[in-house]
Amino acid sequence: KRAVIIGDPMQLSHITSLRKGSDQQLLEKYNLVEDFATWAYSYNSLFDLATSVVNGDNIVNLKDHHRSHADIIEFSNQEFYEGYLRIATKYENLNLIEDEENAVKWIDIEGEVHRPNSGSAFNEMEAETVIAEIKKLVFEKSYKGTIGVVTPFTAQVGLIDRLISQDSELSSELLKHDFLVETVHKFQG
């Protein structure tokens, strides 16, 4: 009789493996189109559906952000949340790199993007640079916190995973860091 649907319209929209229209065909097959056309999951997430049918008074916006350093979340806060997020991160719980001033660092790597006929894209030079940065973190800077790598492409995830598994010393060290490499959608939320 009751449900709580949690989502964030400012984050990436849902991804479904359902082909566009295939859920519509199922609705038609079972004569449900008239009453449930908006339920087409290939077009709408459950969050989209819920926000379209509830009274605005029943929507609760969470304002406190607990997961990131202000240097990281402040861009999103200004660009997408109109500055209404309150940064409530407990910095004493973060594992910081002692000699680094910035929480965000940009390294411009061009390399060559490979896009096979089937599958996603990857860039070997970028992946090798990511591995080099991870090695600096764990071996030179003795970083003790968790490490995550975010990339838009599944093939890049696979390449970085392969490169790490080929280096037994690095692979072993990353077990201590709860290392995770995933796509943007897997990390989201």
mmCIF file of C-alpha atoms in Angstrom:
data_model
loop_
_atom_site.group_PDB
_atom_site.id
_atom_site.type_symbol
_atom_site.label_atom_id
_atom_site.label_comp_id
_atom_site.label_asym_id
_atom_site.label_seq_id
_atom_site.Cartn_x
_atom_site.Cartn_y
_atom_site.Cartn_z
ATOM 1 C CA LYS A 1 0.000 0.000 0.000
ATOM 2 C CA ARG A 2 2.997 2.290 0.498
ATOM 3 C CA ALA A 3 6.293 2.695 -1.248
ATOM 4 C CA VAL A 4 9.292 4.960 -1.047
ATOM 5 C CA ILE A 5 10.959 5.641 -4.383
ATOM 6 C CA ILE A 6 14.420 7.170 -4.154
ATOM 7 C CA GLY A 7 16.128 8.917 -7.023
ATOM 8 C CA ASP A 8 17.828 12.058 -8.194
ATOM 9 C CA PRO A 9 16.684 13.750 -11.406
ATOM 10 C CA MET A 10 19.986 15.659 -11.528
ATOM 11 C CA GLN A 11 22.007 12.473 -11.962
ATOM 12 C CA LEU A 12 22.262 10.352 -15.089
ATOM 13 C CA SER A 13 19.008 8.865 -16.285
ATOM 14 C CA HIS A 14 18.446 5.150 -16.006
ATOM 15 C CA ILE A 15 19.863 2.661 -18.479
ATOM 16 C CA THR A 16 17.834 -0.345 -19.458
ATOM 17 C CA SER A 17 18.631 -3.330 -21.605
ATOM 18 C CA LEU A 18 15.012 -3.270 -22.753
ATOM 19 C CA ARG A 19 14.766 -2.221 -26.409
ATOM 20 C CA LYS A 20 12.712 0.914 -26.995
ATOM 21 C CA GLY A 21 9.137 -0.119 -27.553
ATOM 22 C CA SER A 22 9.462 -3.762 -26.445
ATOM 23 C CA ASP A 23 7.686 -3.003 -23.182
ATOM 24 C CA GLN A 24 5.036 -1.162 -25.203
ATOM 25 C CA GLN A 25 4.488 -4.364 -27.194
ATOM 26 C CA LEU A 26 3.975 -6.293 -23.962
ATOM 27 C CA LEU A 27 1.446 -3.711 -22.780
ATOM 28 C CA GLU A 28 -0.404 -4.062 -26.088
ATOM 29 C CA LYS A 29 -0.296 -7.853 -25.934
ATOM 30 C CA TYR A 30 -2.025 -7.845 -22.550
ATOM 31 C CA ASN A 31 -4.397 -4.932 -23.322
ATOM 32 C CA LEU A 32 -2.764 -2.623 -20.792
ATOM 33 C CA VAL A 33 -1.810 0.273 -23.075
ATOM 34 C CA GLU A 34 -4.775 2.444 -22.177
ATOM 35 C CA ASP A 35 -4.116 2.405 -18.421
ATOM 36 C CA PHE A 36 -0.373 1.895 -18.252
ATOM 37 C CA ALA A 37 1.241 3.565 -21.297
ATOM 38 C CA THR A 38 3.402 5.772 -19.064
ATOM 39 C CA TRP A 39 4.807 2.643 -17.426
ATOM 40 C CA ALA A 40 7.074 1.960 -20.414
ATOM 41 C CA TYR A 41 10.401 1.309 -18.654
ATOM 42 C CA SER A 42 12.370 1.658 -21.877
ATOM 43 C CA TYR A 43 11.425 5.365 -21.727
ATOM 44 C CA ASN A 44 10.798 6.126 -18.044
ATOM 45 C CA SER A 45 12.491 5.061 -14.854
ATOM 46 C CA LEU A 46 10.472 4.084 -11.809
ATOM 47 C CA PHE A 47 11.529 7.436 -10.308
ATOM 48 C CA ASP A 48 10.188 9.302 -13.363
ATOM 49 C CA LEU A 49 6.900 7.452 -13.083
ATOM 50 C CA ALA A 50 6.613 8.091 -9.339
ATOM 51 C CA THR A 51 7.270 11.826 -9.620
ATOM 52 C CA SER A 52 4.680 12.111 -12.379
ATOM 53 C CA VAL A 53 1.868 10.637 -10.272
ATOM 54 C CA VAL A 54 2.481 11.970 -6.756
ATOM 55 C CA ASN A 55 1.534 15.275 -5.240
ATOM 56 C CA GLY A 56 4.522 17.650 -5.034
ATOM 57 C CA ASP A 57 4.044 17.815 -1.257
ATOM 58 C CA ASN A 58 5.032 14.144 -1.105
ATOM 59 C CA ILE A 59 8.459 14.725 -2.666
ATOM 60 C CA VAL A 60 11.285 15.182 -0.177
ATOM 61 C CA ASN A 61 14.524 16.752 -1.387
ATOM 62 C CA LEU A 62 17.591 15.713 0.577
ATOM 63 C CA LYS A 63 20.012 18.587 0.984
ATOM 64 C CA ASP A 64 22.961 17.189 2.926
ATOM 65 C CA HIS A 65 25.839 15.710 0.952
ATOM 66 C CA HIS A 66 28.088 13.375 2.956
ATOM 67 C CA ARG A 67 30.293 11.579 0.446
ATOM 68 C CA SER A 68 32.718 13.991 -1.211
ATOM 69 C CA HIS A 69 35.148 16.729 -0.431
ATOM 70 C CA ALA A 70 33.696 20.169 -1.207
ATOM 71 C CA ASP A 71 36.288 20.597 -3.989
ATOM 72 C CA ILE A 72 34.690 17.666 -5.789
ATOM 73 C CA ILE A 73 30.968 18.207 -5.212
ATOM 74 C CA GLU A 74 30.907 22.006 -5.440
ATOM 75 C CA PHE A 75 30.898 21.994 -9.261
ATOM 76 C CA SER A 76 27.797 19.782 -9.352
ATOM 77 C CA ASN A 77 26.247 21.759 -6.516
ATOM 78 C CA GLN A 78 26.463 24.999 -8.506
ATOM 79 C CA GLU A 79 25.788 23.595 -12.000
ATOM 80 C CA PHE A 80 22.957 21.176 -11.245
ATOM 81 C CA TYR A 81 21.597 21.804 -7.746
ATOM 82 C CA GLU A 82 21.523 25.622 -7.814
ATOM 83 C CA GLY A 83 23.785 25.669 -4.744
ATOM 84 C CA TYR A 84 21.184 24.150 -2.392
ATOM 85 C CA LEU A 85 23.326 21.173 -1.301
ATOM 86 C CA ARG A 86 24.887 21.487 2.132
ATOM 87 C CA ILE A 87 28.295 19.861 2.293
ATOM 88 C CA ALA A 88 28.159 17.693 5.408
ATOM 89 C CA THR A 89 31.195 15.540 4.681
ATOM 90 C CA LYS A 90 33.217 14.636 7.753
ATOM 91 C CA TYR A 91 36.700 15.448 6.507
ATOM 92 C CA GLU A 92 38.290 13.576 9.388
ATOM 93 C CA ASN A 93 36.892 10.396 7.802
ATOM 94 C CA LEU A 94 38.577 11.074 4.453
ATOM 95 C CA ASN A 95 41.981 9.639 3.616
ATOM 96 C CA LEU A 96 43.743 12.622 2.116
ATOM 97 C CA ILE A 97 47.026 12.686 0.255
ATOM 98 C CA GLU A 98 49.371 14.686 2.462
ATOM 99 C CA ASP A 99 51.251 16.642 -0.201
ATOM 100 C CA GLU A 100 48.298 17.372 -2.501
ATOM 101 C CA GLU A 101 46.495 20.702 -2.432
ATOM 102 C CA ASN A 102 43.632 19.832 -4.780
ATOM 103 C CA ALA A 103 41.041 17.097 -4.488
ATOM 104 C CA VAL A 104 40.627 17.151 -8.268
ATOM 105 C CA LYS A 105 43.489 16.847 -10.735
ATOM 106 C CA TRP A 106 43.368 17.023 -14.538
ATOM 107 C CA ILE A 107 45.879 15.188 -16.720
ATOM 108 C CA ASP A 108 45.311 15.785 -20.428
ATOM 109 C CA ILE A 109 45.844 12.555 -22.384
ATOM 110 C CA GLU A 110 44.973 12.407 -26.045
ATOM 111 C CA GLY A 111 45.968 8.931 -27.147
ATOM 112 C CA GLU A 112 43.856 7.171 -29.714
ATOM 113 C CA VAL A 113 40.281 6.090 -29.089
ATOM 114 C CA HIS A 114 39.449 2.673 -30.514
ATOM 115 C CA ARG A 115 35.799 1.924 -31.253
ATOM 116 C CA PRO A 116 35.292 -1.673 -32.375
ATOM 117 C CA ASN A 117 32.229 -2.442 -34.501
ATOM 118 C CA SER A 118 30.595 -4.050 -31.514
ATOM 119 C CA GLY A 119 31.179 -2.925 -27.970
ATOM 120 C CA SER A 120 32.386 0.279 -26.409
ATOM 121 C CA ALA A 121 35.452 2.493 -26.786
ATOM 122 C CA PHE A 122 38.866 2.380 -25.141
ATOM 123 C CA ASN A 123 42.079 4.415 -25.124
ATOM 124 C CA GLU A 124 45.270 2.514 -24.289
ATOM 125 C CA MET A 125 47.372 5.600 -23.529
ATOM 126 C CA GLU A 126 44.739 6.873 -21.120
ATOM 127 C CA ALA A 127 44.506 3.480 -19.392
ATOM 128 C CA GLU A 128 48.301 3.303 -19.027
ATOM 129 C CA THR A 129 48.337 6.813 -17.553
ATOM 130 C CA VAL A 130 45.634 5.815 -15.062
ATOM 131 C CA ILE A 131 47.758 2.822 -14.017
ATOM 132 C CA ALA A 132 50.823 5.068 -13.617
ATOM 133 C CA GLU A 133 48.821 7.463 -11.393
ATOM 134 C CA ILE A 134 47.539 4.586 -9.261
ATOM 135 C CA LYS A 135 51.119 3.319 -8.837
ATOM 136 C CA LYS A 136 52.225 6.792 -7.714
ATOM 137 C CA LEU A 137 49.394 6.878 -5.191
ATOM 138 C CA VAL A 138 50.073 3.527 -3.567
ATOM 139 C CA PHE A 139 53.845 3.080 -3.971
ATOM 140 C CA GLU A 140 55.300 6.612 -3.937
ATOM 141 C CA LYS A 141 52.776 8.516 -1.825
ATOM 142 C CA SER A 142 51.783 5.579 0.417
ATOM 143 C CA TYR A 143 48.103 6.475 0.097
ATOM 144 C CA LYS A 144 45.980 4.348 2.460
ATOM 145 C CA GLY A 145 42.421 5.141 1.356
ATOM 146 C CA THR A 146 40.098 3.531 -1.147
ATOM 147 C CA ILE A 147 40.738 4.063 -4.853
ATOM 148 C CA GLY A 148 38.129 4.288 -7.571
ATOM 149 C CA VAL A 149 38.462 4.905 -11.302
ATOM 150 C CA VAL A 150 35.448 6.188 -13.217
ATOM 151 C CA THR A 151 35.232 5.928 -17.001
ATOM 152 C CA PRO A 152 32.358 6.306 -19.465
ATOM 153 C CA PHE A 153 33.158 3.093 -21.351
ATOM 154 C CA THR A 154 32.878 -0.573 -20.386
ATOM 155 C CA ALA A 155 35.783 -1.452 -22.692
ATOM 156 C CA GLN A 156 37.999 1.016 -20.808
ATOM 157 C CA VAL A 157 36.985 -0.654 -17.535
ATOM 158 C CA GLY A 158 38.057 -4.010 -18.993
ATOM 159 C CA LEU A 159 41.370 -2.641 -20.272
ATOM 160 C CA ILE A 160 42.276 -1.049 -16.925
ATOM 161 C CA ASP A 161 41.305 -4.270 -15.121
ATOM 162 C CA ARG A 162 43.499 -6.301 -17.501
ATOM 163 C CA LEU A 163 46.487 -3.984 -17.082
ATOM 164 C CA ILE A 164 46.203 -4.198 -13.305
ATOM 165 C CA SER A 165 45.886 -7.999 -13.313
ATOM 166 C CA GLN A 166 49.089 -8.208 -15.405
ATOM 167 C CA ASP A 167 51.001 -6.440 -12.615
ATOM 168 C CA SER A 168 50.913 -8.827 -9.640
ATOM 169 C CA GLU A 169 52.497 -6.339 -7.211
ATOM 170 C CA LEU A 170 49.965 -3.619 -8.059
ATOM 171 C CA SER A 171 47.083 -6.081 -8.128
ATOM 172 C CA SER A 172 47.996 -7.357 -4.678
ATOM 173 C CA GLU A 173 48.389 -3.836 -3.262
ATOM 174 C CA LEU A 174 45.015 -2.700 -4.618
ATOM 175 C CA LEU A 175 43.248 -5.415 -2.626
ATOM 176 C CA LYS A 176 44.092 -3.308 0.459
ATOM 177 C CA HIS A 177 42.473 -0.237 -1.102
ATOM 178 C CA ASP A 178 39.029 -1.630 -1.984
ATOM 179 C CA PHE A 179 39.951 -0.729 -5.560
ATOM 180 C CA LEU A 180 37.088 -0.406 -8.017
ATOM 181 C CA VAL A 181 37.049 0.590 -11.684
ATOM 182 C CA GLU A 182 33.616 1.047 -13.235
ATOM 183 C CA THR A 183 31.553 3.101 -15.627
ATOM 184 C CA VAL A 184 29.905 6.356 -14.632
ATOM 185 C CA HIS A 185 26.519 4.626 -14.369
ATOM 186 C CA LYS A 186 27.835 1.928 -12.051
ATOM 187 C CA PHE A 187 29.412 4.511 -9.731
ATOM 188 C CA GLN A 188 26.434 6.850 -9.745
ATOM 189 C CA GLY A 189 24.449 7.036 -6.553
#
